[in-house]
């Protein structure tokens, strides 16, 4: 008797609109028969609702690939514990857990912070909390801690967490200013979390270990809502295209393909993978 294996489940955090790298990742997971749950900041609810509705209409016609199981509004400054301890467990029930999570969340007050040297503590701390610390809280709430009422964590015993980063984490890029330290912190958190959660004793089963692989994808410049807030982004993007070995910029689909690959790459953890047409390999 043949049995059909249940589809994997991906949580994609940080969809804003159809140009988002996060939305490209949703499409990539769905195309590979992985069900998805989506989160978004409240101000993007209308855009995300339209995307999900459009996908649902296409799904009715084709009946192929994964499904979008649900979407949640989440302000990461306060909403991560509720997301992983209540909302997602209630959606999935007792039988299913998350196999992979994409962290595509970043924010800095670029409008009122014109340079790193002029950054106020409140602006700097906000960028760190939203863009970097939220990864720590995601790993802790989704994988390490029991949910409400002693329930098993919502992530599967062998799962993955991938964050989106940028070259500004390791190079001084003046237009990126306050986000550079935030991305550097994010990548350091990736390495630290990979070391801490790479082999964790399962409190629910004797002689059993749980594994969370944590990686980052450092993406080249793409035209998203977030990138519009970077001063002179267009000039920077053209410079990258002219300088990179491939003489072009990458697409969101290429980034999403790497995210999907890392979700299944069982031997890779603690790494930052560059998807930037080779630009990072040739700059000084």
PDB file of C-alpha atoms in Angstrom:
ATOM      1  CA  UNK A   1       0.000   0.000   0.000  1.00  0.00           C
ATOM      2  CA  UNK A   2       1.469   3.328  -1.101  1.00  0.00           C
ATOM      3  CA  UNK A   3       1.327   6.225   1.326  1.00  0.00           C
ATOM      4  CA  UNK A   4       1.826   9.850   0.371  1.00  0.00           C
ATOM      5  CA  UNK A   5       4.337  11.675   2.553  1.00  0.00           C
ATOM      6  CA  UNK A   6       2.977  14.880   4.063  1.00  0.00           C
ATOM      7  CA  UNK A   7       4.189  18.038   2.415  1.00  0.00           C
ATOM      8  CA  UNK A   8       6.915  20.041   4.096  1.00  0.00           C
ATOM      9  CA  UNK A   9       5.917  23.365   5.661  1.00  0.00           C
ATOM     10  CA  UNK A  10       7.803  26.641   5.298  1.00  0.00           C
ATOM     11  CA  UNK A  11       7.227  29.813   7.282  1.00  0.00           C
ATOM     12  CA  UNK A  12       8.206  32.913   5.306  1.00  0.00           C
ATOM     13  CA  UNK A  13       8.527  35.967   7.525  1.00  0.00           C
ATOM     14  CA  UNK A  14       8.490  39.461   6.075  1.00  0.00           C
ATOM     15  CA  UNK A  15       6.465  39.569   2.858  1.00  0.00           C
ATOM     16  CA  UNK A  16       5.702  43.156   1.803  1.00  0.00           C
ATOM     17  CA  UNK A  17       4.537  42.991  -1.816  1.00  0.00           C
ATOM     18  CA  UNK A  18       5.064  41.137  -5.089  1.00  0.00           C
ATOM     19  CA  UNK A  19       8.619  42.479  -5.416  1.00  0.00           C
ATOM     20  CA  UNK A  20       9.731  41.079  -2.059  1.00  0.00           C
ATOM     21  CA  UNK A  21      12.480  38.487  -1.941  1.00  0.00           C
ATOM     22  CA  UNK A  22      10.262  36.834   0.655  1.00  0.00           C
ATOM     23  CA  UNK A  23       7.415  36.497  -1.851  1.00  0.00           C
ATOM     24  CA  UNK A  24       9.787  34.994  -4.420  1.00  0.00           C
ATOM     25  CA  UNK A  25      10.709  32.459  -1.731  1.00  0.00           C
ATOM     26  CA  UNK A  26       7.039  31.678  -1.127  1.00  0.00           C
ATOM     27  CA  UNK A  27       6.621  30.981  -4.836  1.00  0.00           C
ATOM     28  CA  UNK A  28       9.750  28.811  -4.890  1.00  0.00           C
ATOM     29  CA  UNK A  29       8.583  26.714  -1.945  1.00  0.00           C
ATOM     30  CA  UNK A  30       5.100  26.329  -3.407  1.00  0.00           C
ATOM     31  CA  UNK A  31       6.546  25.237  -6.751  1.00  0.00           C
ATOM     32  CA  UNK A  32       8.452  22.497  -4.922  1.00  0.00           C
ATOM     33  CA  UNK A  33       5.319  21.150  -3.261  1.00  0.00           C
ATOM     34  CA  UNK A  34       5.976  22.814   0.098  1.00  0.00           C
ATOM     35  CA  UNK A  35       3.098  24.379   2.005  1.00  0.00           C
ATOM     36  CA  UNK A  36       3.662  27.919   3.248  1.00  0.00           C
ATOM     37  CA  UNK A  37       2.661  30.217   6.073  1.00  0.00           C
ATOM     38  CA  UNK A  38       3.290  33.915   5.538  1.00  0.00           C
ATOM     39  CA  UNK A  39       3.865  36.781   7.955  1.00  0.00           C
ATOM     40  CA  UNK A  40       3.885  40.489   7.204  1.00  0.00           C
ATOM     41  CA  UNK A  41       4.010  43.847   8.943  1.00  0.00           C
ATOM     42  CA  UNK A  42       0.504  45.262   9.535  1.00  0.00           C
ATOM     43  CA  UNK A  43       1.048  48.118   7.088  1.00  0.00           C
ATOM     44  CA  UNK A  44       1.426  45.606   4.242  1.00  0.00           C
ATOM     45  CA  UNK A  45      -1.739  43.634   4.937  1.00  0.00           C
ATOM     46  CA  UNK A  46      -3.610  44.846   1.849  1.00  0.00           C
ATOM     47  CA  UNK A  47      -0.739  43.918  -0.474  1.00  0.00           C
ATOM     48  CA  UNK A  48      -0.262  40.483   1.074  1.00  0.00           C
ATOM     49  CA  UNK A  49      -3.981  39.710   1.081  1.00  0.00           C
ATOM     50  CA  UNK A  50      -4.062  40.448  -2.645  1.00  0.00           C
ATOM     51  CA  UNK A  51      -1.085  38.186  -3.300  1.00  0.00           C
ATOM     52  CA  UNK A  52      -2.605  35.319  -1.341  1.00  0.00           C
ATOM     53  CA  UNK A  53      -6.008  35.778  -2.992  1.00  0.00           C
ATOM     54  CA  UNK A  54      -4.390  35.779  -6.428  1.00  0.00           C
ATOM     55  CA  UNK A  55      -2.491  32.598  -5.635  1.00  0.00           C
ATOM     56  CA  UNK A  56      -5.629  30.915  -4.289  1.00  0.00           C
ATOM     57  CA  UNK A  57      -7.452  31.633  -7.547  1.00  0.00           C
ATOM     58  CA  UNK A  58      -4.602  30.120  -9.561  1.00  0.00           C
ATOM     59  CA  UNK A  59      -4.470  27.133  -7.226  1.00  0.00           C
ATOM     60  CA  UNK A  60      -8.135  26.367  -7.903  1.00  0.00           C
ATOM     61  CA  UNK A  61      -7.344  26.139 -11.616  1.00  0.00           C
ATOM     62  CA  UNK A  62      -4.139  24.091 -11.489  1.00  0.00           C
ATOM     63  CA  UNK A  63      -4.358  22.011  -8.284  1.00  0.00           C
ATOM     64  CA  UNK A  64      -0.575  21.591  -8.254  1.00  0.00           C
ATOM     65  CA  UNK A  65       2.237  22.399  -5.844  1.00  0.00           C
ATOM     66  CA  UNK A  66       2.048  23.513  -2.254  1.00  0.00           C
ATOM     67  CA  UNK A  67      -0.664  25.526  -0.555  1.00  0.00           C
ATOM     68  CA  UNK A  68      -0.663  28.735   1.450  1.00  0.00           C
ATOM     69  CA  UNK A  69      -2.000  27.563   4.789  1.00  0.00           C
ATOM     70  CA  UNK A  70      -2.442  31.004   6.307  1.00  0.00           C
ATOM     71  CA  UNK A  71      -1.010  34.465   6.823  1.00  0.00           C
ATOM     72  CA  UNK A  72      -0.412  36.430  10.005  1.00  0.00           C
ATOM     73  CA  UNK A  73       0.268  40.050  10.790  1.00  0.00           C
ATOM     74  CA  UNK A  74       3.329  40.240  13.026  1.00  0.00           C
ATOM     75  CA  UNK A  75       5.212  43.173  14.494  1.00  0.00           C
ATOM     76  CA  UNK A  76       8.477  41.503  15.446  1.00  0.00           C
ATOM     77  CA  UNK A  77       9.181  43.884  18.323  1.00  0.00           C
ATOM     78  CA  UNK A  78       6.355  42.259  20.291  1.00  0.00           C
ATOM     79  CA  UNK A  79       4.628  39.550  18.254  1.00  0.00           C
ATOM     80  CA  UNK A  80       7.091  36.675  17.845  1.00  0.00           C
ATOM     81  CA  UNK A  81       6.188  34.683  21.001  1.00  0.00           C
ATOM     82  CA  UNK A  82       2.477  34.739  20.167  1.00  0.00           C
ATOM     83  CA  UNK A  83       3.203  33.753  16.570  1.00  0.00           C
ATOM     84  CA  UNK A  84       5.095  30.599  17.522  1.00  0.00           C
ATOM     85  CA  UNK A  85       3.350  29.648  20.742  1.00  0.00           C
ATOM     86  CA  UNK A  86      -0.249  30.298  19.736  1.00  0.00           C
ATOM     87  CA  UNK A  87      -1.051  31.347  16.176  1.00  0.00           C
ATOM     88  CA  UNK A  88       0.966  28.798  14.195  1.00  0.00           C
ATOM     89  CA  UNK A  89       0.287  25.846  16.554  1.00  0.00           C
ATOM     90  CA  UNK A  90      -3.434  26.629  16.395  1.00  0.00           C
ATOM     91  CA  UNK A  91      -3.264  26.718  12.600  1.00  0.00           C
ATOM     92  CA  UNK A  92      -1.304  23.479  12.210  1.00  0.00           C
ATOM     93  CA  UNK A  93      -2.904  21.431  14.969  1.00  0.00           C
ATOM     94  CA  UNK A  94      -1.075  18.550  16.623  1.00  0.00           C
ATOM     95  CA  UNK A  95       0.033  16.649  13.543  1.00  0.00           C
ATOM     96  CA  UNK A  96       2.289  19.043  11.633  1.00  0.00           C
ATOM     97  CA  UNK A  97       5.281  21.244  12.382  1.00  0.00           C
ATOM     98  CA  UNK A  98       7.459  23.713  10.514  1.00  0.00           C
ATOM     99  CA  UNK A  99      10.339  22.283   8.492  1.00  0.00           C
ATOM    100  CA  UNK A 100      11.974  25.568   7.559  1.00  0.00           C
ATOM    101  CA  UNK A 101      11.732  29.272   8.358  1.00  0.00           C
ATOM    102  CA  UNK A 102      12.897  32.208   6.253  1.00  0.00           C
ATOM    103  CA  UNK A 103      13.703  35.389   8.183  1.00  0.00           C
ATOM    104  CA  UNK A 104      13.317  38.272   5.714  1.00  0.00           C
ATOM    105  CA  UNK A 105      12.895  41.096   8.193  1.00  0.00           C
ATOM    106  CA  UNK A 106      14.864  44.340   8.289  1.00  0.00           C
ATOM    107  CA  UNK A 107      14.199  47.962   9.125  1.00  0.00           C
ATOM    108  CA  UNK A 108      16.155  51.103   9.911  1.00  0.00           C
ATOM    109  CA  UNK A 109      15.054  54.719  10.033  1.00  0.00           C
ATOM    110  CA  UNK A 110      17.051  55.766   6.967  1.00  0.00           C
ATOM    111  CA  UNK A 111      14.918  58.850   6.430  1.00  0.00           C
ATOM    112  CA  UNK A 112      15.925  60.537   9.679  1.00  0.00           C
ATOM    113  CA  UNK A 113      19.360  58.925  10.022  1.00  0.00           C
ATOM    114  CA  UNK A 114      21.601  60.346   7.316  1.00  0.00           C
ATOM    115  CA  UNK A 115      24.846  58.634   8.320  1.00  0.00           C
ATOM    116  CA  UNK A 116      26.191  56.086  10.780  1.00  0.00           C
ATOM    117  CA  UNK A 117      28.041  58.758  12.711  1.00  0.00           C
ATOM    118  CA  UNK A 118      24.820  60.724  13.200  1.00  0.00           C
ATOM    119  CA  UNK A 119      22.732  57.752  14.310  1.00  0.00           C
ATOM    120  CA  UNK A 120      20.882  58.173  17.577  1.00  0.00           C
ATOM    121  CA  UNK A 121      20.831  55.319  20.062  1.00  0.00           C
ATOM    122  CA  UNK A 122      17.103  54.844  19.551  1.00  0.00           C
ATOM    123  CA  UNK A 123      17.494  54.512  15.764  1.00  0.00           C
ATOM    124  CA  UNK A 124      20.504  52.211  16.137  1.00  0.00           C
ATOM    125  CA  UNK A 125      18.777  50.029  18.724  1.00  0.00           C
ATOM    126  CA  UNK A 126      15.609  49.819  16.630  1.00  0.00           C
ATOM    127  CA  UNK A 127      17.575  48.626  13.595  1.00  0.00           C
ATOM    128  CA  UNK A 128      19.303  45.991  15.720  1.00  0.00           C
ATOM    129  CA  UNK A 129      16.111  44.779  17.377  1.00  0.00           C
ATOM    130  CA  UNK A 130      14.078  44.424  14.203  1.00  0.00           C
ATOM    131  CA  UNK A 131      16.805  43.315  11.796  1.00  0.00           C
ATOM    132  CA  UNK A 132      18.992  41.133  14.028  1.00  0.00           C
ATOM    133  CA  UNK A 133      17.626  40.322  17.474  1.00  0.00           C
ATOM    134  CA  UNK A 134      14.377  39.104  15.916  1.00  0.00           C
ATOM    135  CA  UNK A 135      16.348  36.163  14.483  1.00  0.00           C
ATOM    136  CA  UNK A 136      17.409  35.118  17.984  1.00  0.00           C
ATOM    137  CA  UNK A 137      13.850  35.378  19.249  1.00  0.00           C
ATOM    138  CA  UNK A 138      12.583  33.410  16.257  1.00  0.00           C
ATOM    139  CA  UNK A 139      15.014  30.545  16.908  1.00  0.00           C
ATOM    140  CA  UNK A 140      14.277  30.512  20.632  1.00  0.00           C
ATOM    141  CA  UNK A 141      10.493  30.614  20.334  1.00  0.00           C
ATOM    142  CA  UNK A 142      10.169  28.304  17.327  1.00  0.00           C
ATOM    143  CA  UNK A 143      12.795  25.669  18.079  1.00  0.00           C
ATOM    144  CA  UNK A 144      14.269  25.868  21.551  1.00  0.00           C
ATOM    145  CA  UNK A 145      11.386  26.619  23.896  1.00  0.00           C
ATOM    146  CA  UNK A 146       8.255  24.629  24.509  1.00  0.00           C
ATOM    147  CA  UNK A 147       5.079  26.257  23.386  1.00  0.00           C
ATOM    148  CA  UNK A 148       2.202  27.188  25.612  1.00  0.00           C
ATOM    149  CA  UNK A 149       1.003  24.527  28.052  1.00  0.00           C
ATOM    150  CA  UNK A 150       4.154  22.455  27.583  1.00  0.00           C
ATOM    151  CA  UNK A 151       3.552  21.684  23.928  1.00  0.00           C
ATOM    152  CA  UNK A 152       6.415  20.578  21.722  1.00  0.00           C
ATOM    153  CA  UNK A 153       8.156  23.461  19.872  1.00  0.00           C
ATOM    154  CA  UNK A 154       6.520  24.289  16.570  1.00  0.00           C
ATOM    155  CA  UNK A 155       9.598  23.474  14.461  1.00  0.00           C
ATOM    156  CA  UNK A 156      10.369  19.915  13.419  1.00  0.00           C
ATOM    157  CA  UNK A 157      13.174  17.974  15.099  1.00  0.00           C
ATOM    158  CA  UNK A 158      15.429  18.429  12.060  1.00  0.00           C
ATOM    159  CA  UNK A 159      14.716  21.818  10.563  1.00  0.00           C
ATOM    160  CA  UNK A 160      16.342  24.951   9.185  1.00  0.00           C
ATOM    161  CA  UNK A 161      16.312  28.711   9.646  1.00  0.00           C
ATOM    162  CA  UNK A 162      17.625  31.022   6.922  1.00  0.00           C
ATOM    163  CA  UNK A 163      18.121  34.784   7.180  1.00  0.00           C
ATOM    164  CA  UNK A 164      18.579  37.332   4.407  1.00  0.00           C
ATOM    165  CA  UNK A 165      21.672  39.492   4.685  1.00  0.00           C
ATOM    166  CA  UNK A 166      23.665  41.908   2.545  1.00  0.00           C
ATOM    167  CA  UNK A 167      27.262  42.789   1.701  1.00  0.00           C
ATOM    168  CA  UNK A 168      27.071  45.786   4.035  1.00  0.00           C
ATOM    169  CA  UNK A 169      27.599  43.312   6.880  1.00  0.00           C
ATOM    170  CA  UNK A 170      31.275  42.929   5.948  1.00  0.00           C
ATOM    171  CA  UNK A 171      32.032  46.023   3.839  1.00  0.00           C
ATOM    172  CA  UNK A 172      31.597  49.713   4.614  1.00  0.00           C
ATOM    173  CA  UNK A 173      28.936  50.885   2.173  1.00  0.00           C
ATOM    174  CA  UNK A 174      28.139  54.526   3.053  1.00  0.00           C
ATOM    175  CA  UNK A 175      24.562  54.583   1.689  1.00  0.00           C
ATOM    176  CA  UNK A 176      23.758  51.539   3.844  1.00  0.00           C
ATOM    177  CA  UNK A 177      25.213  53.127   7.010  1.00  0.00           C
ATOM    178  CA  UNK A 178      23.057  52.111  10.020  1.00  0.00           C
ATOM    179  CA  UNK A 179      22.021  48.805   8.437  1.00  0.00           C
ATOM    180  CA  UNK A 180      25.629  47.640   8.103  1.00  0.00           C
ATOM    181  CA  UNK A 181      26.090  46.949  11.829  1.00  0.00           C
ATOM    182  CA  UNK A 182      22.618  45.379  11.951  1.00  0.00           C
ATOM    183  CA  UNK A 183      23.482  42.913   9.186  1.00  0.00           C
ATOM    184  CA  UNK A 184      26.889  42.222  10.741  1.00  0.00           C
ATOM    185  CA  UNK A 185      25.099  41.393  13.972  1.00  0.00           C
ATOM    186  CA  UNK A 186      22.627  39.225  12.059  1.00  0.00           C
ATOM    187  CA  UNK A 187      25.407  37.155  10.496  1.00  0.00           C
ATOM    188  CA  UNK A 188      27.125  36.772  13.867  1.00  0.00           C
ATOM    189  CA  UNK A 189      23.814  35.563  15.277  1.00  0.00           C
ATOM    190  CA  UNK A 190      23.562  33.032  12.449  1.00  0.00           C
ATOM    191  CA  UNK A 191      26.900  31.524  13.446  1.00  0.00           C
ATOM    192  CA  UNK A 192      26.122  31.584  17.153  1.00  0.00           C
ATOM    193  CA  UNK A 193      22.674  30.044  16.781  1.00  0.00           C
ATOM    194  CA  UNK A 194      24.028  27.369  14.439  1.00  0.00           C
ATOM    195  CA  UNK A 195      26.557  26.383  17.102  1.00  0.00           C
ATOM    196  CA  UNK A 196      24.039  26.476  19.942  1.00  0.00           C
ATOM    197  CA  UNK A 197      21.178  24.615  18.261  1.00  0.00           C
ATOM    198  CA  UNK A 198      23.110  22.238  16.000  1.00  0.00           C
ATOM    199  CA  UNK A 199      22.573  19.301  18.355  1.00  0.00           C
ATOM    200  CA  UNK A 200      20.046  19.744  21.150  1.00  0.00           C
ATOM    201  CA  UNK A 201      18.836  16.978  23.455  1.00  0.00           C
ATOM    202  CA  UNK A 202      15.137  16.314  22.977  1.00  0.00           C
ATOM    203  CA  UNK A 203      13.369  16.768  26.309  1.00  0.00           C
ATOM    204  CA  UNK A 204      10.452  14.704  25.013  1.00  0.00           C
ATOM    205  CA  UNK A 205      12.399  11.603  23.931  1.00  0.00           C
ATOM    206  CA  UNK A 206      15.254   9.663  25.516  1.00  0.00           C
ATOM    207  CA  UNK A 207      18.559   9.501  23.628  1.00  0.00           C
ATOM    208  CA  UNK A 208      17.232  11.701  20.840  1.00  0.00           C
ATOM    209  CA  UNK A 209      18.749  14.914  19.537  1.00  0.00           C
ATOM    210  CA  UNK A 210      17.118  17.741  17.631  1.00  0.00           C
ATOM    211  CA  UNK A 211      18.888  19.759  14.950  1.00  0.00           C
ATOM    212  CA  UNK A 212      18.366  23.307  13.727  1.00  0.00           C
ATOM    213  CA  UNK A 213      20.555  24.440  10.854  1.00  0.00           C
ATOM    214  CA  UNK A 214      20.976  28.215  10.642  1.00  0.00           C
ATOM    215  CA  UNK A 215      22.367  30.007   7.582  1.00  0.00           C
ATOM    216  CA  UNK A 216      22.261  33.358   5.838  1.00  0.00           C
ATOM    217  CA  UNK A 217      21.911  34.309   2.193  1.00  0.00           C
ATOM    218  CA  UNK A 218      23.726  37.535   1.343  1.00  0.00           C
ATOM    219  CA  UNK A 219      21.819  38.781  -1.671  1.00  0.00           C
ATOM    220  CA  UNK A 220      22.957  41.236  -4.293  1.00  0.00           C
ATOM    221  CA  UNK A 221      20.963  44.432  -4.814  1.00  0.00           C
ATOM    222  CA  UNK A 222      17.449  43.904  -6.136  1.00  0.00           C
ATOM    223  CA  UNK A 223      14.666  46.445  -6.519  1.00  0.00           C
ATOM    224  CA  UNK A 224      12.443  45.838  -3.502  1.00  0.00           C
ATOM    225  CA  UNK A 225      10.472  48.095  -1.203  1.00  0.00           C
ATOM    226  CA  UNK A 226      13.300  48.015   1.341  1.00  0.00           C
ATOM    227  CA  UNK A 227      15.991  48.917  -1.173  1.00  0.00           C
ATOM    228  CA  UNK A 228      14.105  52.042  -2.188  1.00  0.00           C
ATOM    229  CA  UNK A 229      14.959  53.522   1.181  1.00  0.00           C
ATOM    230  CA  UNK A 230      18.706  53.291   0.494  1.00  0.00           C
ATOM    231  CA  UNK A 231      20.102  56.583  -0.878  1.00  0.00           C
ATOM    232  CA  UNK A 232      21.373  56.329  -4.486  1.00  0.00           C
ATOM    233  CA  UNK A 233      20.317  52.696  -4.696  1.00  0.00           C
ATOM    234  CA  UNK A 234      19.985  52.842  -8.482  1.00  0.00           C
ATOM    235  CA  UNK A 235      23.570  54.026  -8.938  1.00  0.00           C
ATOM    236  CA  UNK A 236      24.829  51.357  -6.558  1.00  0.00           C
ATOM    237  CA  UNK A 237      22.872  48.641  -8.340  1.00  0.00           C
ATOM    238  CA  UNK A 238      24.303  49.652 -11.724  1.00  0.00           C
ATOM    239  CA  UNK A 239      27.824  49.662 -10.296  1.00  0.00           C
ATOM    240  CA  UNK A 240      27.361  46.121  -9.005  1.00  0.00           C
ATOM    241  CA  UNK A 241      26.074  44.968 -12.395  1.00  0.00           C
ATOM    242  CA  UNK A 242      29.013  46.564 -14.214  1.00  0.00           C
ATOM    243  CA  UNK A 243      31.613  45.153 -11.810  1.00  0.00           C
ATOM    244  CA  UNK A 244      30.349  41.643 -11.073  1.00  0.00           C
ATOM    245  CA  UNK A 245      31.795  38.682 -13.023  1.00  0.00           C
ATOM    246  CA  UNK A 246      28.380  37.949 -14.544  1.00  0.00           C
ATOM    247  CA  UNK A 247      27.942  41.607 -15.580  1.00  0.00           C
ATOM    248  CA  UNK A 248      24.423  41.740 -14.220  1.00  0.00           C
ATOM    249  CA  UNK A 249      22.424  41.801 -11.027  1.00  0.00           C
ATOM    250  CA  UNK A 250      20.702  38.759  -9.609  1.00  0.00           C
ATOM    251  CA  UNK A 251      16.963  38.155  -9.603  1.00  0.00           C
ATOM    252  CA  UNK A 252      14.706  37.451  -6.666  1.00  0.00           C
ATOM    253  CA  UNK A 253      14.070  34.006  -8.158  1.00  0.00           C
ATOM    254  CA  UNK A 254      17.796  33.199  -8.026  1.00  0.00           C
ATOM    255  CA  UNK A 255      17.912  34.236  -4.384  1.00  0.00           C
ATOM    256  CA  UNK A 256      14.812  32.175  -3.650  1.00  0.00           C
ATOM    257  CA  UNK A 257      16.352  29.107  -5.303  1.00  0.00           C
ATOM    258  CA  UNK A 258      19.285  29.320  -2.905  1.00  0.00           C
ATOM    259  CA  UNK A 259      16.974  29.717   0.083  1.00  0.00           C
ATOM    260  CA  UNK A 260      15.093  26.600  -1.006  1.00  0.00           C
ATOM    261  CA  UNK A 261      18.373  24.713  -1.482  1.00  0.00           C
ATOM    262  CA  UNK A 262      19.527  25.623   2.037  1.00  0.00           C
ATOM    263  CA  UNK A 263      16.226  24.434   3.483  1.00  0.00           C
ATOM    264  CA  UNK A 264      17.192  20.896   2.442  1.00  0.00           C
ATOM    265  CA  UNK A 265      21.001  21.046   2.567  1.00  0.00           C
ATOM    266  CA  UNK A 266      21.442  18.866   5.637  1.00  0.00           C
ATOM    267  CA  UNK A 267      25.217  19.310   5.838  1.00  0.00           C
ATOM    268  CA  UNK A 268      25.333  23.117   5.739  1.00  0.00           C
ATOM    269  CA  UNK A 269      24.975  25.327   8.799  1.00  0.00           C
ATOM    270  CA  UNK A 270      26.514  28.485  10.221  1.00  0.00           C
ATOM    271  CA  UNK A 271      27.303  29.818   6.748  1.00  0.00           C
ATOM    272  CA  UNK A 272      26.647  32.978   4.767  1.00  0.00           C
ATOM    273  CA  UNK A 273      26.079  32.144   1.098  1.00  0.00           C
ATOM    274  CA  UNK A 274      26.552  34.971  -1.398  1.00  0.00           C
ATOM    275  CA  UNK A 275      24.058  35.259  -4.248  1.00  0.00           C
ATOM    276  CA  UNK A 276      25.325  38.425  -5.914  1.00  0.00           C
ATOM    277  CA  UNK A 277      26.557  37.481  -9.408  1.00  0.00           C
ATOM    278  CA  UNK A 278      30.029  37.153  -7.906  1.00  0.00           C
ATOM    279  CA  UNK A 279      30.376  40.808  -6.912  1.00  0.00           C
ATOM    280  CA  UNK A 280      31.618  40.017  -3.402  1.00  0.00           C
ATOM    281  CA  UNK A 281      34.475  37.950  -4.862  1.00  0.00           C
ATOM    282  CA  UNK A 282      36.031  40.765  -6.889  1.00  0.00           C
ATOM    283  CA  UNK A 283      35.671  43.912  -4.795  1.00  0.00           C
ATOM    284  CA  UNK A 284      38.709  44.982  -2.729  1.00  0.00           C
TER     285      UNK A 284
END
